[in-house]
mmCIF file of N, CA and C in Angstrom:
data_model
loop_
_atom_site.group_PDB
_atom_site.id
_atom_site.type_symbol
_atom_site.label_atom_id
_atom_site.label_comp_id
_atom_site.label_asym_id
_atom_site.label_seq_id
_atom_site.Cartn_x
_atom_site.Cartn_y
_atom_site.Cartn_z
ATOM 1 N N MET A 175 -12.758 12.618 3.157
ATOM 2 C CA MET A 175 -12.449 13.489 4.259
ATOM 3 C C MET A 175 -10.995 13.334 4.670
ATOM 4 N N GLU A 176 -10.406 12.156 4.529
ATOM 5 C CA GLU A 176 -9.030 11.961 4.774
ATOM 6 C C GLU A 176 -8.066 12.765 3.878
ATOM 7 N N ASN A 177 -8.569 12.950 2.622
ATOM 8 C CA ASN A 177 -7.744 13.712 1.662
ATOM 9 C C ASN A 177 -7.694 15.194 2.081
ATOM 10 N N HIS A 178 -8.759 15.641 2.583
ATOM 11 C CA HIS A 178 -8.876 17.114 3.022
ATOM 12 C C HIS A 178 -7.849 17.346 4.212
ATOM 13 N N ASP A 179 -7.749 16.375 5.178
ATOM 14 C CA ASP A 179 -6.851 16.529 6.290
ATOM 15 C C ASP A 179 -5.368 16.551 5.801
ATOM 16 N N LYS A 180 -5.081 15.764 4.807
ATOM 17 C CA LYS A 180 -3.737 15.750 4.269
ATOM 18 C C LYS A 180 -3.385 17.108 3.596
ATOM 19 N N ASP A 181 -4.361 17.729 2.884
ATOM 20 C CA ASP A 181 -4.176 19.006 2.289
ATOM 21 C C ASP A 181 -3.924 20.076 3.364
ATOM 22 N N ASP A 182 -4.623 20.080 4.494
ATOM 23 C CA ASP A 182 -4.403 21.022 5.543
ATOM 24 C C ASP A 182 -3.015 20.900 6.127
ATOM 25 N N LYS A 183 -2.619 19.676 6.316
ATOM 26 C CA LYS A 183 -1.190 19.457 6.936
ATOM 27 C C LYS A 183 -0.157 19.882 5.892
ATOM 28 N N ALA A 184 -0.326 19.673 4.632
ATOM 29 C CA ALA A 184 0.603 20.007 3.643
ATOM 30 C C ALA A 184 0.699 21.425 3.355
ATOM 31 N N SER A 185 -0.372 22.188 3.619
ATOM 32 C CA SER A 185 -0.412 23.614 3.333
ATOM 33 C C SER A 185 0.345 24.420 4.372
ATOM 34 N N VAL A 186 0.610 23.911 5.554
ATOM 35 C CA VAL A 186 1.358 24.511 6.632
ATOM 36 C C VAL A 186 2.825 24.585 6.323
ATOM 37 N N LYS A 187 3.318 25.790 6.190
ATOM 38 C CA LYS A 187 4.737 25.985 5.871
ATOM 39 C C LYS A 187 5.604 26.092 7.106
ATOM 40 N N THR A 188 6.809 25.614 7.053
ATOM 41 C CA THR A 188 7.702 25.876 8.234
ATOM 42 C C THR A 188 8.344 27.191 8.082
ATOM 43 N N ALA A 189 8.601 27.780 9.198
ATOM 44 C CA ALA A 189 9.125 29.197 9.295
ATOM 45 C C ALA A 189 10.618 29.031 8.799
ATOM 46 N N SER A 190 11.107 30.261 8.350
ATOM 47 C CA SER A 190 12.524 30.341 7.906
ATOM 48 C C SER A 190 13.391 30.338 9.193
ATOM 49 N N PHE A 191 14.675 30.249 8.990
ATOM 50 C CA PHE A 191 15.634 30.227 10.085
ATOM 51 C C PHE A 191 15.586 31.615 10.766
ATOM 52 N N GLY A 192 15.485 32.618 9.942
ATOM 53 C CA GLY A 192 15.355 34.018 10.591
ATOM 54 C C GLY A 192 14.200 34.213 11.437
ATOM 55 N N ALA A 193 13.001 33.665 11.085
ATOM 56 C CA ALA A 193 11.921 33.662 11.893
ATOM 57 C C ALA A 193 12.053 32.922 13.147
ATOM 58 N N THR A 194 12.807 31.799 13.066
ATOM 59 C CA THR A 194 13.028 30.973 14.199
ATOM 60 C C THR A 194 13.945 31.771 15.193
ATOM 61 N N MET A 195 14.923 32.475 14.650
ATOM 62 C CA MET A 195 15.830 33.230 15.508
ATOM 63 C C MET A 195 15.128 34.347 16.235
ATOM 64 N N LYS A 196 14.183 34.947 15.486
ATOM 65 C CA LYS A 196 13.353 36.001 16.152
ATOM 66 C C LYS A 196 12.555 35.403 17.332
ATOM 67 N N ALA A 197 11.939 34.311 17.066
ATOM 68 C CA ALA A 197 11.150 33.593 18.145
ATOM 69 C C ALA A 197 12.061 33.191 19.332
ATOM 70 N N VAL A 198 13.264 32.773 19.046
ATOM 71 C CA VAL A 198 14.184 32.374 20.144
ATOM 72 C C VAL A 198 14.626 33.639 20.901
ATOM 73 N N PHE A 199 14.876 34.659 20.122
ATOM 74 C CA PHE A 199 15.273 35.962 20.821
ATOM 75 C C PHE A 199 14.231 36.481 21.768
ATOM 76 N N TRP A 200 12.948 36.489 21.298
ATOM 77 C CA TRP A 200 11.903 36.896 22.256
ATOM 78 C C TRP A 200 11.705 35.948 23.310
ATOM 79 N N SER A 201 11.929 34.656 23.115
ATOM 80 C CA SER A 201 11.736 33.722 24.199
ATOM 81 C C SER A 201 12.764 33.857 25.381
ATOM 82 N N PHE A 202 13.939 34.435 24.981
ATOM 83 C CA PHE A 202 14.896 34.732 26.065
ATOM 84 C C PHE A 202 14.367 35.760 27.012
ATOM 85 N N PHE A 203 13.501 36.735 26.575
ATOM 86 C CA PHE A 203 12.897 37.731 27.462
ATOM 87 C C PHE A 203 11.690 37.268 28.073
ATOM 88 N N GLY A 204 11.052 36.195 27.505
ATOM 89 C CA GLY A 204 9.853 35.677 28.031
ATOM 90 C C GLY A 204 8.625 36.525 27.657
ATOM 91 N N VAL A 205 8.794 37.313 26.603
ATOM 92 C CA VAL A 205 7.728 38.135 26.201
ATOM 93 C C VAL A 205 7.201 37.613 24.767
ATOM 94 N N ARG A 206 5.967 37.038 24.914
ATOM 95 C CA ARG A 206 5.423 36.435 23.668
ATOM 96 C C ARG A 206 3.879 36.520 23.837
ATOM 97 N N LYS A 207 3.236 36.871 22.736
ATOM 98 C CA LYS A 207 1.722 36.897 22.792
ATOM 99 C C LYS A 207 1.319 35.408 22.559
ATOM 100 N N ARG A 208 0.226 35.004 23.077
ATOM 101 C CA ARG A 208 -0.298 33.656 22.968
ATOM 102 C C ARG A 208 -0.494 33.293 21.465
ATOM 103 N N ARG A 209 -1.043 34.245 20.779
ATOM 104 C CA ARG A 209 -1.317 33.999 19.301
ATOM 105 C C ARG A 209 0.127 33.750 18.658
ATOM 106 N N ASP A 210 1.164 34.465 18.882
ATOM 107 C CA ASP A 210 2.380 34.364 18.294
ATOM 108 C C ASP A 210 3.016 32.966 18.742
ATOM 109 N N TYR A 211 2.858 32.612 19.949
ATOM 110 C CA TYR A 211 3.340 31.410 20.543
ATOM 111 C C TYR A 211 2.705 30.211 19.775
ATOM 112 N N GLU A 212 1.373 30.315 19.565
ATOM 113 C CA GLU A 212 0.701 29.184 18.949
ATOM 114 C C GLU A 212 1.133 29.093 17.433
ATOM 115 N N HIS A 213 1.343 30.244 16.825
ATOM 116 C CA HIS A 213 1.811 30.258 15.445
ATOM 117 C C HIS A 213 3.250 29.660 15.364
ATOM 118 N N ASP A 214 4.131 29.964 16.264
ATOM 119 C CA ASP A 214 5.439 29.487 16.329
ATOM 120 C C ASP A 214 5.398 27.933 16.570
ATOM 121 N N ALA A 215 4.590 27.508 17.502
ATOM 122 C CA ALA A 215 4.536 26.052 17.810
ATOM 123 C C ALA A 215 4.121 25.261 16.627
ATOM 124 N N ALA A 216 3.288 25.811 15.798
ATOM 125 C CA ALA A 216 2.761 25.129 14.616
ATOM 126 C C ALA A 216 3.753 25.172 13.427
ATOM 127 N N ASN A 217 4.591 26.234 13.318
ATOM 128 C CA ASN A 217 5.336 26.423 12.139
ATOM 129 C C ASN A 217 6.905 26.230 12.310
ATOM 130 N N LEU A 218 7.371 26.289 13.524
ATOM 131 C CA LEU A 218 8.898 26.296 13.605
ATOM 132 C C LEU A 218 9.383 24.882 13.534
ATOM 133 N N ASN A 219 10.582 24.757 12.925
ATOM 134 C CA ASN A 219 11.262 23.513 12.701
ATOM 135 C C ASN A 219 12.011 23.295 14.035
ATOM 136 N N PRO A 220 11.768 22.106 14.676
ATOM 137 C CA PRO A 220 12.512 21.856 15.999
ATOM 138 C C PRO A 220 14.062 21.866 15.897
ATOM 139 N N ILE A 221 14.626 21.502 14.740
ATOM 140 C CA ILE A 221 16.079 21.533 14.653
ATOM 141 C C ILE A 221 16.458 23.034 14.589
ATOM 142 N N HIS A 222 15.748 23.895 13.899
ATOM 143 C CA HIS A 222 16.067 25.312 13.888
ATOM 144 C C HIS A 222 15.976 25.905 15.267
ATOM 145 N N VAL A 223 15.023 25.561 16.090
ATOM 146 C CA VAL A 223 14.862 26.064 17.383
ATOM 147 C C VAL A 223 16.048 25.588 18.287
ATOM 148 N N ILE A 224 16.492 24.358 18.150
ATOM 149 C CA ILE A 224 17.656 23.961 18.934
ATOM 150 C C ILE A 224 18.896 24.685 18.557
ATOM 151 N N VAL A 225 19.191 24.748 17.270
ATOM 152 C CA VAL A 225 20.335 25.520 16.856
ATOM 153 C C VAL A 225 20.242 26.987 17.195
ATOM 154 N N GLY A 226 19.065 27.543 17.003
ATOM 155 C CA GLY A 226 18.884 28.998 17.413
ATOM 156 C C GLY A 226 19.063 29.159 18.890
ATOM 157 N N GLY A 227 18.589 28.259 19.677
ATOM 158 C CA GLY A 227 18.799 28.338 21.148
ATOM 159 C C GLY A 227 20.263 28.219 21.527
ATOM 160 N N LEU A 228 20.946 27.326 20.891
ATOM 161 C CA LEU A 228 22.439 27.197 21.082
ATOM 162 C C LEU A 228 23.244 28.520 20.688
ATOM 163 N N ILE A 229 22.830 29.053 19.610
ATOM 164 C CA ILE A 229 23.469 30.288 19.162
ATOM 165 C C ILE A 229 23.136 31.423 20.137
ATOM 166 N N GLY A 230 21.845 31.487 20.619
ATOM 167 C CA GLY A 230 21.500 32.528 21.590
ATOM 168 C C GLY A 230 22.235 32.439 22.897
ATOM 169 N N VAL A 231 22.378 31.186 23.374
ATOM 170 C CA VAL A 231 23.125 30.915 24.627
ATOM 171 C C VAL A 231 24.557 31.306 24.404
ATOM 172 N N ALA A 232 25.135 30.926 23.352
ATOM 173 C CA ALA A 232 26.611 31.326 23.104
ATOM 174 C C ALA A 232 26.749 32.791 23.013
ATOM 175 N N LEU A 233 25.783 33.473 22.422
ATOM 176 C CA LEU A 233 25.918 34.967 22.398
ATOM 177 C C LEU A 233 25.744 35.546 23.752
ATOM 178 N N PHE A 234 24.804 35.042 24.527
ATOM 179 C CA PHE A 234 24.558 35.551 25.896
ATOM 180 C C PHE A 234 25.813 35.332 26.755
ATOM 181 N N ILE A 235 26.377 34.156 26.697
ATOM 182 C CA ILE A 235 27.554 33.875 27.516
ATOM 183 C C ILE A 235 28.765 34.795 27.030
ATOM 184 N N GLY A 236 28.860 34.902 25.767
ATOM 185 C CA GLY A 236 29.918 35.769 25.204
ATOM 186 C C GLY A 236 29.791 37.261 25.726
ATOM 187 N N ILE A 237 28.565 37.724 25.711
ATOM 188 C CA ILE A 237 28.356 39.080 26.153
ATOM 189 C C ILE A 237 28.624 39.239 27.650
ATOM 190 N N LEU A 238 28.234 38.247 28.481
ATOM 191 C CA LEU A 238 28.529 38.257 29.899
ATOM 192 C C LEU A 238 29.957 38.239 30.134
ATOM 193 N N VAL A 239 30.726 37.382 29.428
ATOM 194 C CA VAL A 239 32.178 37.283 29.578
ATOM 195 C C VAL A 239 32.862 38.593 29.292
ATOM 196 N N PHE A 240 32.396 39.162 28.195
ATOM 197 C CA PHE A 240 32.984 40.535 27.756
ATOM 198 C C PHE A 240 32.724 41.576 28.742
ATOM 199 N N VAL A 241 31.485 41.666 29.280
ATOM 200 C CA VAL A 241 31.177 42.642 30.273
ATOM 201 C C VAL A 241 31.988 42.413 31.547
ATOM 202 N N VAL A 242 32.117 41.227 31.975
ATOM 203 C CA VAL A 242 32.922 40.928 33.204
ATOM 204 C C VAL A 242 34.333 41.253 33.023
ATOM 205 N N ARG A 243 34.924 40.932 31.914
ATOM 206 C CA ARG A 243 36.294 41.253 31.629
ATOM 207 C C ARG A 243 36.460 42.848 31.619
ATOM 208 N N MET A 244 35.553 43.572 31.030
ATOM 209 C CA MET A 244 35.691 45.038 30.990
ATOM 210 C C MET A 244 35.617 45.569 32.386
ATOM 211 N N VAL A 245 34.680 45.059 33.251
ATOM 212 C CA VAL A 245 34.550 45.633 34.615
ATOM 213 C C VAL A 245 35.849 45.181 35.398
ATOM 214 N N VAL A 246 36.358 44.044 35.261
ATOM 215 C CA VAL A 246 37.524 43.591 36.044
ATOM 216 C C VAL A 246 38.740 44.423 35.624
ATOM 217 N N ALA A 247 38.909 44.637 34.285
ATOM 218 C CA ALA A 247 40.025 45.417 33.793
ATOM 219 C C ALA A 247 40.098 46.831 34.334
ATOM 220 N N LYS A 248 38.904 47.427 34.536
ATOM 221 C CA LYS A 248 38.848 48.862 35.015
ATOM 222 C C LYS A 248 38.942 48.905 36.507
ATOM 223 N N GLY A 249 38.762 47.839 37.178
ATOM 224 C CA GLY A 249 38.811 47.754 38.683
ATOM 225 C C GLY A 249 40.098 47.474 39.177
#
């Protein structure tokens, strides 16, 4: 029975970085189905999630700074 448990854990693949970025993107909006959340929780690499979150935050801040500069420049 122990050997069967090891096979189940070994058969679970980690998601690609692209899949992780997609999950991070949707998490910024807070829109996620429970089934997708559970799949992500089981398959995402925590390091990819952290890196993806940092990239997402940097993009979000960059877009906000760009928009503010455009509005201030026109005003």
